[in-house]
Coordinates of N, CA and C in Angstrom, one line a residue:
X198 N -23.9 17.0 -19.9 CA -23.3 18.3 -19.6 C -21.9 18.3 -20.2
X199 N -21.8 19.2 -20.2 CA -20.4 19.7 -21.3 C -19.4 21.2 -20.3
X200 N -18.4 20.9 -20.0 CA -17.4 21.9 -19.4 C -16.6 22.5 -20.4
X201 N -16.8 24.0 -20.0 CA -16.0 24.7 -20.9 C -15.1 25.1 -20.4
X202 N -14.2 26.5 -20.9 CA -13.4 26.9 -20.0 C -14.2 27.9 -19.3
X203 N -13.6 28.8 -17.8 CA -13.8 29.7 -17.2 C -14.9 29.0 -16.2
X204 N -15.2 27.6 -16.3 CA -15.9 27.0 -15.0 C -17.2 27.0 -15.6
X205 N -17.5 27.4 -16.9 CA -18.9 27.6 -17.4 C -19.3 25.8 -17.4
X206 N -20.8 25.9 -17.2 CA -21.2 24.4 -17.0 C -22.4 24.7 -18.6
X207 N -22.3 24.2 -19.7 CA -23.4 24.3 -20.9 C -23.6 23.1 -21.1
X208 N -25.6 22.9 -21.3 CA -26.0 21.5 -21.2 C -26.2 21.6 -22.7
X209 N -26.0 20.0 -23.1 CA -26.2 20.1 -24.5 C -27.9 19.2 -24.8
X210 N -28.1 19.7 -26.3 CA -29.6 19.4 -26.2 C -29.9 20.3 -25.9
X211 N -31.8 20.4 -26.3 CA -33.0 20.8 -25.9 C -33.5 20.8 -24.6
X212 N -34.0 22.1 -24.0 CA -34.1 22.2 -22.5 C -35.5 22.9 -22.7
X213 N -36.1 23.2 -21.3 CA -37.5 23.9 -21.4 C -37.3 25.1 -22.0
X214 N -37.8 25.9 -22.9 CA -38.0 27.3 -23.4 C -37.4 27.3 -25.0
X215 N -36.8 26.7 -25.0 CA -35.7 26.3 -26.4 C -36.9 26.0 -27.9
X216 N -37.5 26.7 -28.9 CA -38.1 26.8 -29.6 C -37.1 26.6 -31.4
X217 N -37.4 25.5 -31.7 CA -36.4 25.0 -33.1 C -37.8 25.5 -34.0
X218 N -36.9 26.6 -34.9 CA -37.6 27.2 -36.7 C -36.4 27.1 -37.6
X219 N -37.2 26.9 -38.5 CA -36.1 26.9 -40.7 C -37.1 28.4 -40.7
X220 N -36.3 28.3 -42.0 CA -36.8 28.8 -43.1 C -35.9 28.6 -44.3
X221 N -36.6 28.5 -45.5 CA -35.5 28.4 -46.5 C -35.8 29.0 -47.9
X222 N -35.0 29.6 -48.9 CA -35.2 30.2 -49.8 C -34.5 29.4 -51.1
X223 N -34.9 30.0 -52.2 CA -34.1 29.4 -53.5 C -34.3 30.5 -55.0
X224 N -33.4 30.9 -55.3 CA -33.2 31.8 -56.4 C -32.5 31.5 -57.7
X225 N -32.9 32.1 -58.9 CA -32.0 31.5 -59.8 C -31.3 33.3 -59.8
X226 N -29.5 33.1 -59.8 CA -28.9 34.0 -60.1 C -28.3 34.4 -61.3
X227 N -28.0 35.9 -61.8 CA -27.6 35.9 -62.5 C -26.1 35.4 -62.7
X228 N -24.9 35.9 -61.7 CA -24.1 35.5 -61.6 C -23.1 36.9 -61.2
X229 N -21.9 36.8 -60.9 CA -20.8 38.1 -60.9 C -21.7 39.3 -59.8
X230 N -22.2 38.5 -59.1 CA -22.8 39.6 -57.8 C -23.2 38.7 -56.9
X231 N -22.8 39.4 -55.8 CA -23.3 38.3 -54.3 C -24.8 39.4 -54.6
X232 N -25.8 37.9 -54.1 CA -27.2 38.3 -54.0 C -27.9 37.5 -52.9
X233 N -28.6 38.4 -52.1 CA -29.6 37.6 -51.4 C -30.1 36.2 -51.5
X234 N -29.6 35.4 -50.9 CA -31.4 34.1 -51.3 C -32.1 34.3 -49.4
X235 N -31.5 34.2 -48.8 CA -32.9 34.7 -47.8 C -31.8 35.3 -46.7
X236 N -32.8 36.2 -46.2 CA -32.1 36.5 -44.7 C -33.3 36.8 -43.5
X237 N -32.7 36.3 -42.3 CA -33.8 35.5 -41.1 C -33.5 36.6 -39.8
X238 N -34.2 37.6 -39.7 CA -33.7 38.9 -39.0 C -34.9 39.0 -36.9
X239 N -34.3 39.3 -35.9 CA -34.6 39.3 -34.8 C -35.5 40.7 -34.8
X240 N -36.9 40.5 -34.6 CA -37.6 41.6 -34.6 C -37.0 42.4 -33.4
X241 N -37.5 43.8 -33.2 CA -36.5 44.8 -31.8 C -38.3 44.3 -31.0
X242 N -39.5 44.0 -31.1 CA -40.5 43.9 -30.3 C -41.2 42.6 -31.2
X243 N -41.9 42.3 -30.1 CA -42.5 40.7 -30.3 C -44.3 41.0 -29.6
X244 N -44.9 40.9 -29.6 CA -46.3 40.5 -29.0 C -46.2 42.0 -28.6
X245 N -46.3 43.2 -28.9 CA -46.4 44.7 -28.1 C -45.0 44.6 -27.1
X246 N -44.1 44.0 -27.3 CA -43.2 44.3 -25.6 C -41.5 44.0 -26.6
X247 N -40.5 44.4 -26.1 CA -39.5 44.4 -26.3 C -38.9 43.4 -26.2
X248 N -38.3 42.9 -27.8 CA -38.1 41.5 -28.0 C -36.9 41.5 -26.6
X249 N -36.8 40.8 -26.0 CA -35.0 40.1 -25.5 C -34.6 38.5 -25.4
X250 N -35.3 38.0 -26.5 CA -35.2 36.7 -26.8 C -33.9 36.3 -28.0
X251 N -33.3 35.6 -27.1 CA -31.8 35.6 -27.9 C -31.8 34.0 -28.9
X252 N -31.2 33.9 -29.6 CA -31.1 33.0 -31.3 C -29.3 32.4 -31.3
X253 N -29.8 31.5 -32.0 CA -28.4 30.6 -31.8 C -29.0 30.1 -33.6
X254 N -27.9 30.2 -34.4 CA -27.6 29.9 -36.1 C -27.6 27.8 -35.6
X255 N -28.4 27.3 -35.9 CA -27.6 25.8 -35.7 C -27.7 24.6 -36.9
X256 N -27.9 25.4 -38.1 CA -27.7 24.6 -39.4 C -27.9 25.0 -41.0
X257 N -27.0 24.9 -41.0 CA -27.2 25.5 -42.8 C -27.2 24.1 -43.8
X258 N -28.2 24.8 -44.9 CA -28.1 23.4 -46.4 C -27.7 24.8 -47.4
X259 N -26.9 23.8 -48.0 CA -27.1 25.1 -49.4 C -26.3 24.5 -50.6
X260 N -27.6 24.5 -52.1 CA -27.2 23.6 -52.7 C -26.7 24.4 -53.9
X261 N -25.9 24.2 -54.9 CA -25.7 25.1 -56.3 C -26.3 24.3 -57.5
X262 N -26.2 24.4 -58.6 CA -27.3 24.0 -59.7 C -26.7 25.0 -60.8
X263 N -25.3 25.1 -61.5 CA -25.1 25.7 -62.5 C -23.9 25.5 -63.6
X264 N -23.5 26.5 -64.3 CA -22.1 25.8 -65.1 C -20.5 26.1 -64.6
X265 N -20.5 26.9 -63.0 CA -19.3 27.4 -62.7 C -19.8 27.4 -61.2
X266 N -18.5 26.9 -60.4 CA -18.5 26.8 -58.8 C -19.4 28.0 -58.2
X267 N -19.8 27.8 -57.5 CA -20.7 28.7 -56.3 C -20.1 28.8 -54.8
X268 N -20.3 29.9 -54.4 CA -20.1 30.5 -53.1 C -21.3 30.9 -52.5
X269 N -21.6 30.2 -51.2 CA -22.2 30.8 -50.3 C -21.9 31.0 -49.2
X270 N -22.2 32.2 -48.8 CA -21.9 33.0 -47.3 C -22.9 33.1 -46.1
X271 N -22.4 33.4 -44.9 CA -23.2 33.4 -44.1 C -22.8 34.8 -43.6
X272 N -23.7 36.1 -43.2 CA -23.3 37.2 -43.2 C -24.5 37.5 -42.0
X273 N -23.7 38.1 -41.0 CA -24.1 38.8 -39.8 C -24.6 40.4 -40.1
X274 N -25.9 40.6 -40.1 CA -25.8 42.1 -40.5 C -25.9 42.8 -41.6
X275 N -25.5 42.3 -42.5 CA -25.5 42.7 -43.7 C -26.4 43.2 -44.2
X276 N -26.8 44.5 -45.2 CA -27.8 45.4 -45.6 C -28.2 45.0 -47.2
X277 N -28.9 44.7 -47.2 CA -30.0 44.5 -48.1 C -30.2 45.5 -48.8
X278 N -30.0 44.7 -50.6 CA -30.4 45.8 -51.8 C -31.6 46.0 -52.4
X279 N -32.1 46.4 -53.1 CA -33.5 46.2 -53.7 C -34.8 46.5 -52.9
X280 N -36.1 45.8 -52.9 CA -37.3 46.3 -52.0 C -37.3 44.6 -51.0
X281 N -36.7 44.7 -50.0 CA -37.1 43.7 -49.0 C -38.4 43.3 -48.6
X282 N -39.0 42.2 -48.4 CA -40.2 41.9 -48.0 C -40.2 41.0 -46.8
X283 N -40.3 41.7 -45.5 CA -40.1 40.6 -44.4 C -41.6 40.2 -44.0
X284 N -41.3 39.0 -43.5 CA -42.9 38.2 -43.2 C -42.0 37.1 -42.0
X285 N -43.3 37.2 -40.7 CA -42.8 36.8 -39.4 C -42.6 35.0 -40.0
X286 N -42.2 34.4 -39.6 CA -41.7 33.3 -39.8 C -42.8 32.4 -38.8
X287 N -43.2 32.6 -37.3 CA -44.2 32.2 -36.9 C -44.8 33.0 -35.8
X288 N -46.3 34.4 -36.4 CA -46.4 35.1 -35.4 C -46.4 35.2 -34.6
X289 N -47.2 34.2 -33.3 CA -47.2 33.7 -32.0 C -46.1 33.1 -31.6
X290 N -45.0 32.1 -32.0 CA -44.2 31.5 -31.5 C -42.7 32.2 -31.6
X291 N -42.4 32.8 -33.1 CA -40.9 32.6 -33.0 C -41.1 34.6 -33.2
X292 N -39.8 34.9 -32.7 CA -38.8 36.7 -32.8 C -38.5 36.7 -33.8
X293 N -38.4 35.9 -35.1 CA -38.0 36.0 -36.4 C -38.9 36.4 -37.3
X294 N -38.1 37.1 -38.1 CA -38.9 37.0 -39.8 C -38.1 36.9 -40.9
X295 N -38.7 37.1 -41.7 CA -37.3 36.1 -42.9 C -37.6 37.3 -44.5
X296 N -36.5 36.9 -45.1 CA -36.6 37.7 -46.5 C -35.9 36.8 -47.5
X297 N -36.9 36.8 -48.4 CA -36.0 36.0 -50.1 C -36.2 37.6 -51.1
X298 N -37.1 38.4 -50.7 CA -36.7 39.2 -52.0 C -35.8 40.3 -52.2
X299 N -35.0 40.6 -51.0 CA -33.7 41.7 -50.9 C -33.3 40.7 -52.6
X300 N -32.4 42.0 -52.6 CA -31.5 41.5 -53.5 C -30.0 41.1 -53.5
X301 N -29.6 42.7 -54.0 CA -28.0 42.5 -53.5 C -27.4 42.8 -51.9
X302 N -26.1 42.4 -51.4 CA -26.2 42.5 -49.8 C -24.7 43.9 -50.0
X303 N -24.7 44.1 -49.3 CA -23.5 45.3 -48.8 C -22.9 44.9 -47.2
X304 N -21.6 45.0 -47.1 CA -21.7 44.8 -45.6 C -22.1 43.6 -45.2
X305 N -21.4 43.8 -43.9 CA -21.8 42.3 -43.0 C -20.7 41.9 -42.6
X306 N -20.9 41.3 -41.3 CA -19.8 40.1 -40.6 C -20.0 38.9 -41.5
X307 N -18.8 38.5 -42.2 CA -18.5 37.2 -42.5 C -18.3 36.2 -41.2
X308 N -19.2 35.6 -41.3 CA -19.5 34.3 -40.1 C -18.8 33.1 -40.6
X309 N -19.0 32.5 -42.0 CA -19.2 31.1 -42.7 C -18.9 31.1 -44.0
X310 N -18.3 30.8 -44.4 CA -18.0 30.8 -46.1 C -18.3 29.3 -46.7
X311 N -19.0 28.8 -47.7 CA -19.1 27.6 -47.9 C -18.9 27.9 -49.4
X312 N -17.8 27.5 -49.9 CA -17.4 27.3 -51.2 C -18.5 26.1 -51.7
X313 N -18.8 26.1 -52.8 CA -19.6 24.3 -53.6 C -19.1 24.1 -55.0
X314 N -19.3 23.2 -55.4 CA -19.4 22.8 -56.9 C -20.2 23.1 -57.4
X315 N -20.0 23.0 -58.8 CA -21.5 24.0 -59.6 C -22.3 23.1 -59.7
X316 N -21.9 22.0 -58.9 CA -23.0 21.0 -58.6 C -23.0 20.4 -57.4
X317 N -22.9 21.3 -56.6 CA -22.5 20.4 -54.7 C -23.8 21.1 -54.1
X318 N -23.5 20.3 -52.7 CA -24.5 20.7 -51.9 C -23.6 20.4 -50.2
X319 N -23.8 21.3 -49.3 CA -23.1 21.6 -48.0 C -24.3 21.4 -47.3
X320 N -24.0 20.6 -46.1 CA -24.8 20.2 -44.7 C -24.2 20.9 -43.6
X321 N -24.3 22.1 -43.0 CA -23.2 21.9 -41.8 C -24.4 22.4 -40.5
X322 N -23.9 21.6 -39.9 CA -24.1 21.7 -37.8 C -23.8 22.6 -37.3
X323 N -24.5 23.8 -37.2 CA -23.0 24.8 -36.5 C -23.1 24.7 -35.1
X324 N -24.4 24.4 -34.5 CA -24.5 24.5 -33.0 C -23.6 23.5 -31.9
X325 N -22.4 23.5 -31.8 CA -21.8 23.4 -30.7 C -20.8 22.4 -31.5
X326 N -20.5 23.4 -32.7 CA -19.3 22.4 -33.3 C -18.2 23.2 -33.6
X327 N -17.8 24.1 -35.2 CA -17.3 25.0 -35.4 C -17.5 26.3 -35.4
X328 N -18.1 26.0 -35.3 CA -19.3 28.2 -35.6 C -19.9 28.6 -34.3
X329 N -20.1 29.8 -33.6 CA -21.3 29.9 -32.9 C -21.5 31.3 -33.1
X330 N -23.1 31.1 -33.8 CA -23.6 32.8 -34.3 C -24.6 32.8 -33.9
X331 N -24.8 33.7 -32.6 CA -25.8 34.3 -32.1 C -26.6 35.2 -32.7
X332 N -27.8 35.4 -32.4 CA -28.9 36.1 -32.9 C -29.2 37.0 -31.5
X333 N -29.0 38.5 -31.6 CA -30.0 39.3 -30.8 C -30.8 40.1 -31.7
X334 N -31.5 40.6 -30.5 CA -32.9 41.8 -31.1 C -32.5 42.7 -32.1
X335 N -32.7 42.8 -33.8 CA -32.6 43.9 -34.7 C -31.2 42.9 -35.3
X336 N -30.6 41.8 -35.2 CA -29.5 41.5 -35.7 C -30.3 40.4 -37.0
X337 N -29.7 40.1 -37.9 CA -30.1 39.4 -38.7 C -29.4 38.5 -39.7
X338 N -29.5 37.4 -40.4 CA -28.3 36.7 -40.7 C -28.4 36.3 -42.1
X339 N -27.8 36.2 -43.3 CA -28.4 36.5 -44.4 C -27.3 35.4 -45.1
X340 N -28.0 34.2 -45.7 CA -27.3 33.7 -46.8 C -27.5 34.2 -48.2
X341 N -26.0 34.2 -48.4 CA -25.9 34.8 -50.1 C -25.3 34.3 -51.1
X342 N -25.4 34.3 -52.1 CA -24.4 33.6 -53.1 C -24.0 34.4 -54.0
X343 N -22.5 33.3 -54.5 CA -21.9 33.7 -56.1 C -21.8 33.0 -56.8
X344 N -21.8 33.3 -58.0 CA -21.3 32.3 -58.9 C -20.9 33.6 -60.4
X345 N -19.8 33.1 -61.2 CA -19.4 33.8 -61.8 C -20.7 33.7 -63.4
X346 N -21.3 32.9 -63.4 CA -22.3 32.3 -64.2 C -23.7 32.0 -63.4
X347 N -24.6 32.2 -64.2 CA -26.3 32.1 -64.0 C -26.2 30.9 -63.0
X348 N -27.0 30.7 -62.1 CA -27.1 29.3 -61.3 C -28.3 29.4 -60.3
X349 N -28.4 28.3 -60.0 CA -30.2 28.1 -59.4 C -29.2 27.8 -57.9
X350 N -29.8 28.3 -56.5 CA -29.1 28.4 -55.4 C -30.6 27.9 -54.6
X351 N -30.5 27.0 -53.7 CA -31.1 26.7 -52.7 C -30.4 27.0 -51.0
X352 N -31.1 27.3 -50.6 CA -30.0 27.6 -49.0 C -31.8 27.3 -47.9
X353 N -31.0 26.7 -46.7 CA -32.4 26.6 -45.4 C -31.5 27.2 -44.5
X354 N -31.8 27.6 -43.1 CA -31.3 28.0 -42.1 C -32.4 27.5 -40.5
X355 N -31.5 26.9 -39.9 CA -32.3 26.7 -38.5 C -31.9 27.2 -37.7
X356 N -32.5 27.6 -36.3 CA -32.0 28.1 -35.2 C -32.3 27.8 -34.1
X357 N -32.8 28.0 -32.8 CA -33.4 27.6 -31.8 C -33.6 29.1 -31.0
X358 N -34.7 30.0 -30.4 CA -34.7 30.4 -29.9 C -34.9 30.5 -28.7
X359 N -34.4 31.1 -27.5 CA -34.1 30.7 -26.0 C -35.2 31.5 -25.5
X360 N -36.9 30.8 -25.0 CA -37.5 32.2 -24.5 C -37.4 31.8 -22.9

């Protein structure tokens, strides 16, 4: 157990209902435009009944692969360019579904900014370290990249959902 402030008691770890999914995408970019590589969105209904199953962000990978530094974001919300293609992530088990073929993003809560090398790769923990991005019903969380030049982008995302 872990004490926060305001008297709150939060257990750390896996408890009964707690359900761990990825998903992960990989794009080659053109470059000079933030673009989609996947975004992991909370359906508003799950099985016929109204989702109210809440989502916790608790790991990002994300690798670059080109001739000029890359940026990847973590964006809360953000609207999707082009023809999106969402597909449930796991129809009986998980509230999520995921997209690699949006394109460009507009908008959004900046959550996470992970600058890289045009040849780095970022591991980060976010669950119960620096970050905490919650996931509700209809919210959705979208990594995206830059790079001022062509570059091959990999990115995963995990989460845990609380049913």
């Amino acid at each position: 157990l872990s004490c926060m402030n305001a008297g709150i008691i939060r257990r750390l770890g896996f408890q009964s209902g707690m359900r761990s999914f990825s998903a992960a995408g990989a794009k080659s970019i053109a470059g000079a435009t933030w673009t989609n590589i996947l975004t992991i969105r909370s359906v508003t209904s799950f099985q016929s009944r109204t989702n109210k199953i809440h989502a916790e962000l608790i790991s990002f990978l994300g690798a670059v692969d080109g001739t000029k530094n890359g940026d990847l974001r973590i964006l809360k919300n953000a609207t999707l360019g082009g023809t999106p293609s969402w597909a449930a992530v796991d129809s009986v088990s998980s509230v999520m579904e995921y997209d690699t073929a949006g394109t460009t993003i507009t908008g959004g809560e900046l959550r996470l900014p992970v600058p890289l090398n045009k040849a780095g790769t970022a591991s980060l923990v976010i669950k119960n370290q620096f970050a905490y991005i919650d996931i509700h019903p209809g919210d959705s969380i979208t990594a995206a990249a830059y790079s001022a030049n062509a570059s091959d982008i990999n990115v995963g995302l995990s989460w845990i959902e609380f049913f």
